[in-house]
Amino acid sequence: MNLAVIGSGGREHALCYKLRKSKEIKKLFCIPGNAGTNKLAENIKEDISNFDKIYQIIKEKKIDFVVIGPEEPLVNGIVDYLSKKKIKTFGPDKFASQLEGSKAFMKSLCKKNKIPTADFGIFQNFDEAITFIKSAKMPIVVKADGLAAGKGVSICNSKEDAKIKVKEIIDGKFKSSNKVVLEEFIEGEELSYFSVVDEKTFSFFGSAQDHKKVGEMDTGPNTGGMGAYTPANILTKELEEKIKKKIIEPTLKALKEMGHPYKGFLYTGLMIKKNEPYLIEYNIRMGDPECQVLMMKLETSLAQIIKAVAENSLENLKINWNDKSCMTIVLCSKGYPDKYEKNCEIKNLDKLIGDENTQVFHAGTYEKNKKIYSNGGRVLNITACEKNITLARDKCLNHLKIINWSKGFYRKDIGWRVIKNEDNKRKI
Ligand code: AMP
Ligand code: GLY
């Protein structure tokens, strides 16, 4: 089949990397792609919010299947639009995409179905929100209801700060919605649990831990993700059973009963407190940069998995993973997540050898006259697999030294929680 991946980040490069290995794929396209996907697929420059233009490309290039990487086109209904035109897609429909597109929708679904999550209130009226804050414990979590490109969540230590954040949201800081969700702060360890879902069942699709803060030791503002590793060692069989039974199964059942069975990747963002999982967020897509490490661990053909979801035959497919530990470190433009320079040349990339255990996945890059330039905040994902997380990080850091890009920066402490323990074990 001819397949197109929509998106231009490290996640989409990793998806193309894995799809390229699938025998089932004849031609692979990436819309719009980056300098990395260009080596594996035909990049087609197009505005991915323009569904009519995407449809034209699909017809012209005889594309049989479309995999949607980022959340925005999913939340805006690309699956409904293309399905009406009889194009096969991979991803949830507009209704089910509210799991990520509206925190108010997600929290209400949790409440109705007794899914463990932080206690909350949903407000559109400033005075009512303030009354809630007055009797709440600090810190309190203030969240914009709609998509906010990772900038919609604030953890407020004072009632004053919470009021300011609430006012900004209700006054329309985020165009997607002016509703605000106020949430109890749950102290614990974060875990990302991935599933692939069809109308009948769902399968485990990896675990990972992300590092959202820009600074080392998890300091500074939130970003899209500065690095991740897999597997997440806090995930035990017992915890996994709880996540499936208490969170994922009731969510999928509820969506089915509402007439919109979920299909595609489902990213469950959890807080683990005293070995109990609490749902923090759903993402209706693969994580970025989590996808980069998971694609290095996945052994089963990704095209086969995608086809099985389309045919609702996932229950007959065994998904296999290698037993490596993988890490990705994100090389960012200096200044990210605030202002940063673009169009800066990145040298030495050709000195890195890509193989089954080491890959550089591109994000904000483009190629001009055989040179690679930066084009965004998160630029490259240096990804390595090894026997354990400590060795995987050593390998990533060695590669980063070779790139030696003066306009870039990265966190050297990705995986610090597990590495501390691995080091202890090594000493014993
Ligand atoms: P979200 O966009 O909902 O994932 O929130 C971004 C980050 O804020 C999460 O990854 C958590 O680190 C943190 N966070 C969100 N909600 C809560 C909560 N109720 N309690 C503690 N931390 C939270
Ligand atoms: N890495 C976080 C996300 O993809 O939302």
GROMACS .gro file of C-alpha atoms and ligand atoms in nm:
model
  456
    1MET     CA    1   0.000   0.000   0.000
    2ASN     CA    2   0.096   0.366  -0.041
    3LEU     CA    3   0.090   0.538   0.294
    4ALA     CA    4   0.118   0.900   0.409
    5VAL     CA    5   0.222   1.019   0.753
    6ILE     CA    6   0.094   1.364   0.849
    7GLY     CA    7   0.322   1.582   1.062
    8SER     CA    8   0.678   1.712   1.078
    9GLY     CA    9   0.823   1.628   1.419
   10GLY     CA   10   1.058   1.370   1.565
   11ARG     CA   11   0.753   1.149   1.621
   12GLU     CA   12   0.673   1.146   1.250
   13HIS     CA   13   1.036   1.078   1.155
   14ALA     CA   14   1.034   0.779   1.394
   15LEU     CA   15   0.704   0.654   1.247
   16CYS     CA   16   0.851   0.681   0.894
   17TYR     CA   17   1.168   0.501   1.010
   18LYS     CA   18   0.963   0.207   1.133
   19LEU     CA   19   0.716   0.207   0.843
   20ARG     CA   20   1.001   0.205   0.591
   21LYS     CA   21   1.100  -0.137   0.729
   22SER     CA   22   0.752  -0.281   0.663
   23LYS     CA   23   0.725  -0.497   0.351
   24GLU     CA   24   0.361  -0.393   0.313
   25ILE     CA   25   0.453  -0.033   0.219
   26LYS     CA   26   0.511   0.045  -0.148
   27LYS     CA   27   0.540   0.424  -0.142
   28LEU     CA   28   0.577   0.633   0.172
   29PHE     CA   29   0.493   1.005   0.192
   30CYS     CA   30   0.527   1.258   0.473
   31ILE     CA   31   0.315   1.575   0.476
   32PRO     CA   32   0.497   1.813   0.526
   33GLY     CA   33   0.789   1.619   0.688
   34ASN     CA   34   1.139   1.741   0.772
   35ALA     CA   35   1.500   1.686   0.661
   36GLY     CA   36   1.496   1.342   0.825
   37THR     CA   37   1.172   1.208   0.677
   38ASN     CA   38   1.298   1.328   0.338
   39LYS     CA   39   1.552   1.042   0.341
   40LEU     CA   40   1.282   0.777   0.397
   41ALA     CA   41   0.971   0.918   0.233
   42GLU     CA   42   0.866   1.174  -0.026
   43ASN     CA   43   0.801   1.496   0.162
   44ILE     CA   44   0.506   1.700   0.036
   45LYS     CA   45   0.489   2.055   0.162
   46GLU     CA   46   0.133   2.142   0.261
   47ASP     CA   47  -0.059   2.313   0.538
   48ILE     CA   48  -0.194   2.020   0.740
   49SER     CA   49  -0.492   2.220   0.862
   50ASN     CA   50  -0.616   2.245   0.502
   51PHE     CA   51  -0.806   1.916   0.466
   52ASP     CA   52  -0.915   1.987   0.105
   53LYS     CA   53  -0.551   2.024   0.000
   54ILE     CA   54  -0.456   1.704   0.186
   55TYR     CA   55  -0.734   1.520   0.002
   56GLN     CA   56  -0.605   1.650  -0.333
   57ILE     CA   57  -0.257   1.514  -0.253
   58ILE     CA   58  -0.405   1.177  -0.151
   59LYS     CA   59  -0.585   1.150  -0.487
   60GLU     CA   60  -0.289   1.270  -0.693
   61LYS     CA   61  -0.036   1.039  -0.528
   62LYS     CA   62  -0.274   0.742  -0.506
   63ILE     CA   63  -0.233   0.717  -0.128
   64ASP     CA   64  -0.428   0.428   0.030
   65PHE     CA   65  -0.376   0.504   0.397
   66VAL     CA   66  -0.316   0.813   0.610
   67VAL     CA   67  -0.156   0.803   0.957
   68ILE     CA   68  -0.208   1.126   1.151
   69GLY     CA   69   0.079   1.215   1.387
   70PRO     CA   70  -0.022   1.534   1.577
   71GLU     CA   71  -0.334   1.611   1.779
   72GLU     CA   72  -0.455   1.927   1.608
   73PRO     CA   73  -0.585   1.779   1.280
   74LEU     CA   74  -0.743   1.492   1.480
   75VAL     CA   75  -0.922   1.732   1.716
   76ASN     CA   76  -1.036   1.931   1.412
   77GLY     CA   77  -1.190   1.621   1.254
   78ILE     CA   78  -0.952   1.507   0.979
   79VAL     CA   79  -1.057   1.143   1.033
   80ASP     CA   80  -1.427   1.227   0.987
   81TYR     CA   81  -1.344   1.439   0.678
   82LEU     CA   82  -1.129   1.173   0.507
   83SER     CA   83  -1.351   0.881   0.607
   84LYS     CA   84  -1.648   1.049   0.437
   85LYS     CA   85  -1.438   1.050   0.122
   86LYS     CA   86  -1.362   0.676   0.170
   87ILE     CA   87  -0.994   0.729   0.259
   88LYS     CA   88  -0.852   0.490   0.518
   89THR     CA   89  -0.711   0.667   0.823
   90PHE     CA   90  -0.533   0.580   1.145
   91GLY     CA   91  -0.647   0.790   1.443
   92PRO     CA   92  -0.963   0.865   1.642
   93ASP     CA   93  -1.262   1.061   1.507
   94LYS     CA   94  -1.346   1.416   1.613
   95PHE     CA   95  -1.577   1.309   1.896
   96ALA     CA   96  -1.331   1.063   2.053
   97SER     CA   97  -1.050   1.318   2.005
   98GLN     CA   98  -1.213   1.527   2.275
   99LEU     CA   99  -1.026   1.304   2.519
  100GLU     CA  100  -0.733   1.534   2.446
  101GLY     CA  101  -0.914   1.829   2.284
  102SER     CA  102  -1.125   1.911   2.590
  103LYS     CA  103  -1.008   1.852   2.946
  104ALA     CA  104  -1.365   1.925   3.060
  105PHE     CA  105  -1.490   1.639   2.839
  106MET     CA  106  -1.221   1.404   2.968
  107LYS     CA  107  -1.280   1.489   3.335
  108SER     CA  108  -1.659   1.457   3.302
  109LEU     CA  109  -1.615   1.116   3.138
  110CYS     CA  110  -1.393   1.013   3.430
  111LYS     CA  111  -1.647   1.127   3.687
  112LYS     CA  112  -1.937   0.952   3.517
  113ASN     CA  113  -1.741   0.627   3.492
  114LYS     CA  114  -1.562   0.641   3.830
  115ILE     CA  115  -1.217   0.655   3.668
  116PRO     CA  116  -0.951   0.760   3.923
  117THR     CA  117  -0.835   1.115   3.853
  118ALA     CA  118  -0.768   1.431   4.054
  119ASP     CA  119  -1.079   1.596   4.209
  120PHE     CA  120  -1.182   1.890   3.995
  121GLY     CA  121  -1.426   2.162   3.904
  122ILE     CA  122  -1.507   2.307   3.558
  123PHE     CA  123  -1.582   2.679   3.531
  124GLN     CA  124  -1.667   2.944   3.278
  125ASN     CA  125  -1.762   3.199   3.542
  126PHE     CA  126  -1.481   3.380   3.723
  127ASP     CA  127  -1.663   3.426   4.057
  128GLU     CA  128  -1.759   3.059   4.078
  129ALA     CA  129  -1.398   2.958   4.009
  130ILE     CA  130  -1.278   3.192   4.284
  131THR     CA  131  -1.522   3.040   4.536
  132PHE     CA  132  -1.377   2.696   4.449
  133ILE     CA  133  -1.019   2.824   4.492
  134LYS     CA  134  -1.102   2.979   4.833
  135SER     CA  135  -1.179   2.641   4.986
  136ALA     CA  136  -0.912   2.444   4.793
  137LYS     CA  137  -0.580   2.315   4.926
  138MET     CA  138  -0.260   2.453   4.772
  139PRO     CA  139  -0.097   2.383   4.536
  140ILE     CA  140  -0.385   2.378   4.291
  141VAL     CA  141  -0.361   2.290   3.922
  142VAL     CA  142  -0.520   2.536   3.677
  143LYS     CA  143  -0.584   2.399   3.328
  144ALA     CA  144  -0.717   2.547   3.008
  145ASP     CA  145  -0.993   2.324   2.870
  146GLY     CA  146  -0.881   2.317   2.505
  147LEU     CA  147  -0.558   2.249   2.314
  148ALA     CA  148  -0.286   2.486   2.431
  149ALA     CA  149   0.037   2.346   2.278
  150GLY     CA  150   0.161   2.231   2.620
  151LYS     CA  151   0.116   2.579   2.775
  152GLY     CA  152  -0.228   2.536   2.929
  153VAL     CA  153  -0.135   2.387   3.267
  154SER     CA  154  -0.012   2.584   3.571
  155ILE     CA  155   0.065   2.444   3.913
  156CYS     CA  156  -0.013   2.733   4.149
  157ASN     CA  157   0.127   2.752   4.500
  158SER     CA  158  -0.088   3.048   4.605
  159LYS     CA  159  -0.455   3.141   4.568
  160GLU     CA  160  -0.347   3.476   4.417
  161ASP     CA  161  -0.147   3.306   4.145
  162ALA     CA  162  -0.435   3.067   4.073
  163LYS     CA  163  -0.676   3.362   4.035
  164ILE     CA  164  -0.445   3.528   3.780
  165LYS     CA  165  -0.420   3.209   3.574
  166VAL     CA  166  -0.798   3.154   3.588
  167LYS     CA  167  -0.863   3.510   3.471
  168GLU     CA  168  -0.626   3.471   3.175
  169ILE     CA  169  -0.805   3.157   3.060
  170ILE     CA  170  -1.159   3.293   3.108
  171ASP     CA  171  -1.056   3.615   2.928
  172GLY     CA  172  -0.964   3.406   2.623
  173LYS     CA  173  -0.585   3.358   2.636
  174PHE     CA  174  -0.632   3.025   2.459
  175LYS     CA  175  -0.844   3.048   2.146
  176SER     CA  176  -0.955   2.684   2.170
  177SER     CA  177  -1.180   2.740   2.478
  178ASN     CA  178  -1.236   2.980   2.768
  179LYS     CA  179  -1.344   2.713   3.013
  180VAL     CA  180  -1.110   2.642   3.302
  181VAL     CA  181  -1.053   2.316   3.490
  182LEU     CA  182  -0.933   2.344   3.852
  183GLU     CA  183  -0.773   2.032   3.985
  184GLU     CA  184  -0.639   1.885   4.306
  185PHE     CA  185  -0.259   1.846   4.293
  186ILE     CA  186  -0.153   1.482   4.308
  187GLU     CA  187   0.196   1.415   4.431
  188GLY     CA  188   0.359   1.109   4.277
  189GLU     CA  189   0.569   0.974   3.993
  190GLU     CA  190   0.460   1.024   3.632
  191LEU     CA  191   0.423   0.740   3.386
  192SER     CA  192   0.322   0.735   3.019
  193TYR     CA  193   0.137   0.420   2.917
  194PHE     CA  194   0.068   0.361   2.548
  195SER     CA  195  -0.195   0.148   2.380
  196VAL     CA  196  -0.303   0.080   2.025
  197VAL     CA  197  -0.679   0.051   1.998
  198ASP     CA  198  -0.933  -0.090   1.752
  199GLU     CA  199  -1.310  -0.124   1.788
  200LYS     CA  200  -1.286  -0.461   1.963
  201THR     CA  201  -0.976  -0.451   2.180
  202PHE     CA  202  -0.655  -0.275   2.270
  203SER     CA  203  -0.292  -0.384   2.301
  204PHE     CA  204  -0.005  -0.257   2.513
  205PHE     CA  205   0.213  -0.027   2.303
  206GLY     CA  206   0.497   0.053   2.540
  207SER     CA  207   0.573   0.253   2.851
  208ALA     CA  208   0.796   0.558   2.885
  209GLN     CA  209   0.893   0.844   3.109
  210ASP     CA  210   0.919   1.190   2.963
  211HIS     CA  211   1.097   1.501   3.098
  212LYS     CA  212   0.876   1.804   3.038
  213LYS     CA  213   1.077   2.074   3.216
  214VAL     CA  214   1.342   2.260   3.021
  215GLY     CA  215   1.608   2.256   3.295
  216GLU     CA  216   1.814   1.987   3.460
  217MET     CA  217   1.668   1.829   3.775
  218ASP     CA  218   1.324   1.916   3.631
  219THR     CA  219   1.338   2.293   3.672
  220GLY     CA  220   1.212   2.586   3.463
  221PRO     CA  221   0.912   2.609   3.229
  222ASN     CA  222   0.735   2.316   3.065
  223THR     CA  223   0.828   2.214   2.710
  224GLY     CA  224   0.694   1.960   2.460
  225GLY     CA  225   0.944   1.712   2.608
  226MET     CA  226   1.322   1.724   2.650
  227GLY     CA  227   1.391   1.352   2.647
  228ALA     CA  228   1.238   1.017   2.729
  229TYR     CA  229   1.328   0.657   2.797
  230THR     CA  230   1.164   0.320   2.776
  231PRO     CA  231   1.077   0.094   2.950
  232ALA     CA  232   0.950   0.281   3.256
  233ASN     CA  233   1.069   0.075   3.549
  234ILE     CA  234   0.783   0.176   3.779
  235LEU     CA  235   0.540  -0.019   3.561
  236THR     CA  236   0.484  -0.355   3.729
  237LYS     CA  237   0.236  -0.623   3.612
  238GLU     CA  238   0.014  -0.539   3.910
  239LEU     CA  239   0.012  -0.167   3.829
  240GLU     CA  240  -0.054  -0.240   3.462
  241GLU     CA  241  -0.364  -0.445   3.551
  242LYS     CA  242  -0.495  -0.150   3.755
  243ILE     CA  243  -0.430   0.094   3.467
  244LYS     CA  244  -0.618  -0.131   3.224
  245LYS     CA  245  -0.911  -0.220   3.449
  246LYS     CA  246  -0.965   0.112   3.628
  247ILE     CA  247  -0.876   0.359   3.353
  248ILE     CA  248  -0.843   0.238   2.992
  249GLU     CA  249  -1.121  -0.022   2.976
  250PRO     CA  250  -1.394   0.203   3.123
  251THR     CA  251  -1.284   0.491   2.896
  252LEU     CA  252  -1.303   0.282   2.579
  253LYS     CA  253  -1.634   0.129   2.688
  254ALA     CA  254  -1.782   0.475   2.752
  255LEU     CA  255  -1.677   0.604   2.409
  256LYS     CA  256  -1.820   0.295   2.241
  257GLU     CA  257  -2.151   0.345   2.423
  258MET     CA  258  -2.156   0.705   2.300
  259GLY     CA  259  -2.134   0.571   1.944
  260HIS     CA  260  -1.770   0.668   1.884
  261PRO     CA  261  -1.543   0.369   1.939
  262TYR     CA  262  -1.183   0.481   1.975
  263LYS     CA  263  -0.926   0.384   1.709
  264GLY     CA  264  -0.556   0.461   1.692
  265PHE     CA  265  -0.281   0.525   1.944
  266LEU     CA  266  -0.386   0.621   2.295
  267TYR     CA  267  -0.137   0.786   2.528
  268THR     CA  268  -0.241   0.764   2.893
  269GLY     CA  269  -0.058   1.016   3.114
  270LEU     CA  270  -0.064   0.896   3.474
  271MET     CA  271   0.047   0.995   3.820
  272ILE     CA  272   0.136   0.698   4.038
  273LYS     CA  273   0.075   0.753   4.407
  274LYS     CA  274   0.122   0.471   4.659
  275ASN     CA  275   0.111   0.222   4.372
  276GLU     CA  276  -0.230   0.351   4.256
  277PRO     CA  277  -0.272   0.509   3.909
  278TYR     CA  278  -0.451   0.843   3.862
  279LEU     CA  279  -0.533   0.970   3.513
  280ILE     CA  280  -0.370   1.307   3.449
  281GLU     CA  281  -0.433   1.338   3.077
  282TYR     CA  282  -0.515   1.150   2.762
  283ASN     CA  283  -0.338   1.219   2.436
  284ILE     CA  284  -0.499   1.082   2.124
  285ARG     CA  285  -0.168   1.013   1.946
  286MET     CA  286   0.183   0.892   2.012
  287GLY     CA  287   0.398   1.101   2.241
  288ASP     CA  288   0.682   1.312   2.110
  289PRO     CA  289   0.963   1.225   2.203
  290GLU     CA  290   0.826   0.896   2.350
  291CYS     CA  291   0.750   0.762   2.001
  292GLN     CA  292   1.118   0.789   1.909
  293VAL     CA  293   1.224   0.540   2.177
  294LEU     CA  294   0.926   0.309   2.130
  295MET     CA  295   0.987   0.270   1.757
  296MET     CA  296   1.341   0.145   1.838
  297LYS     CA  297   1.193  -0.125   2.063
  298LEU     CA  298   0.906  -0.234   1.841
  299GLU     CA  299   0.977  -0.552   1.646
  300THR     CA  300   0.641  -0.616   1.477
  301SER     CA  301   0.576  -0.443   1.144
  302LEU     CA  302   0.408  -0.107   1.211
  303ALA     CA  303   0.219  -0.131   0.881
  304GLN     CA  304   0.074  -0.462   0.995
  305ILE     CA  305  -0.041  -0.306   1.323
  306ILE     CA  306  -0.203  -0.013   1.145
  307LYS     CA  307  -0.376  -0.247   0.902
  308ALA     CA  308  -0.502  -0.464   1.189
  309VAL     CA  309  -0.657  -0.157   1.356
  310ALA     CA  310  -0.834  -0.062   1.031
  311GLU     CA  311  -0.971  -0.416   0.999
  312ASN     CA  312  -1.052  -0.450   1.372
  313SER     CA  313  -0.835  -0.762   1.388
  314LEU     CA  314  -0.587  -0.644   1.653
  315GLU     CA  315  -0.687  -0.933   1.883
  316ASN     CA  316  -0.521  -1.174   1.637
  317LEU     CA  317  -0.190  -0.988   1.620
  318LYS     CA  318   0.087  -1.043   1.870
  319ILE     CA  319   0.295  -0.727   1.907
  320ASN     CA  320   0.659  -0.802   1.986
  321TRP     CA  321   0.922  -0.581   2.148
  322ASN     CA  322   1.298  -0.626   2.187
  323ASP     CA  323   1.436  -0.624   2.540
  324LYS     CA  324   1.662  -0.319   2.502
  325SER     CA  325   1.651  -0.001   2.708
  326CYS     CA  326   1.624   0.307   2.485
  327MET     CA  327   1.669   0.676   2.546
  328THR     CA  328   1.623   0.987   2.337
  329ILE     CA  329   1.770   1.327   2.424
  330VAL     CA  330   1.622   1.629   2.249
  331LEU     CA  331   1.864   1.883   2.105
  332CYS     CA  332   1.688   2.220   2.117
  333SER     CA  333   1.756   2.572   1.986
  334LYS     CA  334   1.899   2.796   2.262
  335GLY     CA  335   1.614   3.002   2.408
  336TYR     CA  336   1.344   2.732   2.367
  337PRO     CA  337   1.064   2.718   2.493
  338ASP     CA  338   1.068   3.098   2.456
  339LYS     CA  339   1.233   3.288   2.169
  340TYR     CA  340   1.504   3.121   1.965
  341GLU     CA  341   1.691   3.167   1.638
  342LYS     CA  342   1.604   2.967   1.327
  343ASN     CA  343   1.795   2.886   1.007
  344CYS     CA  344   2.119   2.792   1.183
  345GLU     CA  345   2.334   2.529   1.013
  346ILE     CA  346   2.391   2.203   1.204
  347LYS     CA  347   2.721   2.035   1.119
  348ASN     CA  348   2.868   1.688   1.167
  349LEU     CA  349   2.542   1.497   1.136
  350ASP     CA  350   2.702   1.288   0.860
  351LYS     CA  351   2.963   1.170   1.113
  352LEU     CA  352   2.699   0.974   1.306
  353ILE     CA  353   2.630   0.619   1.200
  354GLY     CA  354   2.264   0.523   1.217
  355ASP     CA  355   2.188   0.158   1.290
  356GLU     CA  356   1.938  -0.062   1.481
  357ASN     CA  357   2.066   0.083   1.809
  358THR     CA  358   2.136   0.445   1.726
  359GLN     CA  359   1.926   0.693   1.531
  360VAL     CA  360   1.903   1.068   1.499
  361PHE     CA  361   1.539   1.159   1.447
  362HIS     CA  362   1.484   1.505   1.302
  363ALA     CA  363   1.220   1.748   1.428
  364GLY     CA  364   1.261   2.118   1.342
  365THR     CA  365   1.505   2.081   1.051
  366TYR     CA  366   1.519   2.141   0.677
  367GLU     CA  367   1.776   2.071   0.409
  368LYS     CA  368   1.912   2.323   0.161
  369ASN     CA  369   2.203   2.262  -0.078
  370LYS     CA  370   2.289   1.941   0.107
  371LYS     CA  371   2.319   2.127   0.438
  372ILE     CA  372   2.089   2.084   0.741
  373TYR     CA  373   1.940   2.392   0.911
  374SER     CA  374   1.731   2.438   1.226
  375ASN     CA  375   1.372   2.538   1.186
  376GLY     CA  376   1.211   2.507   1.530
  377GLY     CA  377   1.255   2.477   1.908
  378ARG     CA  378   1.302   2.103   1.931
  379VAL     CA  379   1.548   2.023   1.652
  380LEU     CA  380   1.695   1.671   1.677
  381ASN     CA  381   1.632   1.359   1.885
  382ILE     CA  382   1.949   1.165   1.958
  383THR     CA  383   1.828   0.813   2.027
  384ALA     CA  384   2.018   0.509   2.150
  385CYS     CA  385   1.941   0.157   2.274
  386GLU     CA  386   2.155  -0.046   2.509
  387LYS     CA  387   2.144  -0.311   2.782
  388ASN     CA  388   2.035  -0.054   3.039
  389ILE     CA  389   1.931   0.312   3.063
  390THR     CA  390   2.271   0.426   3.195
  391LEU     CA  391   2.454   0.289   2.891
  392ALA     CA  392   2.186   0.424   2.656
  393ARG     CA  393   2.237   0.772   2.799
  394ASP     CA  394   2.618   0.746   2.772
  395LYS     CA  395   2.574   0.663   2.404
  396CYS     CA  396   2.335   0.955   2.342
  397LEU     CA  397   2.572   1.198   2.516
  398ASN     CA  398   2.870   1.076   2.310
  399HIS     CA  399   2.675   1.139   1.991
  400LEU     CA  400   2.572   1.482   2.108
  401LYS     CA  401   2.938   1.574   2.156
  402ILE     CA  402   3.005   1.487   1.791
  403ILE     CA  403   2.724   1.713   1.668
  404ASN     CA  404   2.870   2.002   1.869
  405TRP     CA  405   2.612   2.264   1.761
  406SER     CA  406   2.685   2.595   1.931
  407LYS     CA  407   2.327   2.722   1.885
  408GLY     CA  408   2.180   2.422   2.060
  409PHE     CA  409   2.136   2.288   2.413
  410TYR     CA  410   2.012   1.969   2.577
  411ARG     CA  411   1.955   1.814   2.919
  412LYS     CA  412   2.234   1.585   3.031
  413ASP     CA  413   2.026   1.430   3.310
  414ILE     CA  414   1.750   1.252   3.119
  415GLY     CA  415   1.662   0.935   3.309
  416TRP     CA  416   1.810   1.063   3.637
  417ARG     CA  417   1.556   0.877   3.851
  418VAL     CA  418   1.641   0.532   3.716
  419ILE     CA  419   2.006   0.600   3.653
  420LYS     CA  420   2.056   0.678   4.020
  421ASN     CA  421   1.918   0.330   4.101
  422GLU     CA  422   2.100   0.153   3.820
  423ASP     CA  423   2.427   0.304   3.943
  424ASN     CA  424   2.353   0.179   4.294
  425LYS     CA  425   2.280  -0.167   4.162
  426ARG     CA  426   2.601  -0.166   3.962
  427LYS     CA  427   2.798  -0.081   4.275
  428ILE     CA  428   2.641  -0.370   4.470
  429AMP     P1  429  -0.111   1.787   3.129
  429AMP     O1  430  -0.099   1.877   3.010
  429AMP     O2  431  -0.250   1.770   3.179
  429AMP     O3  432  -0.036   1.659   3.111
  429AMP     O4  433  -0.025   1.857   3.245
  429AMP     C1  434   0.112   1.886   3.228
  429AMP     C2  435   0.190   1.842   3.349
  429AMP     O5  436   0.140   1.905   3.468
  429AMP     C3  437   0.179   1.692   3.380
  429AMP     O6  438   0.270   1.617   3.306
  429AMP     C4  439   0.207   1.688   3.528
  429AMP     O7  440   0.347   1.695   3.552
  429AMP     C5  441   0.147   1.816   3.578
  429AMP     N1  442   0.010   1.794   3.629
  429AMP     C6  443  -0.105   1.804   3.562
  429AMP     N2  444  -0.211   1.776   3.639
  429AMP     C7  445  -0.162   1.749   3.761
  429AMP     C8  446  -0.221   1.713   3.888
  429AMP     N3  447  -0.354   1.704   3.902
  429AMP     N4  448  -0.140   1.691   3.991
  429AMP     C9  449  -0.005   1.703   3.979
  429AMP     N5  450   0.056   1.737   3.865
  429AMP    C10  451  -0.019   1.760   3.756
  430GLY     N1  452   0.589   1.425   2.530
  430GLY     C1  453   0.463   1.474   2.565
  430GLY     C2  454   0.363   1.471   2.459
  430GLY     O1  455   0.383   1.417   2.353
  430GLY     O2  456   0.255   1.526   2.480
   0.00000   0.00000   0.00000
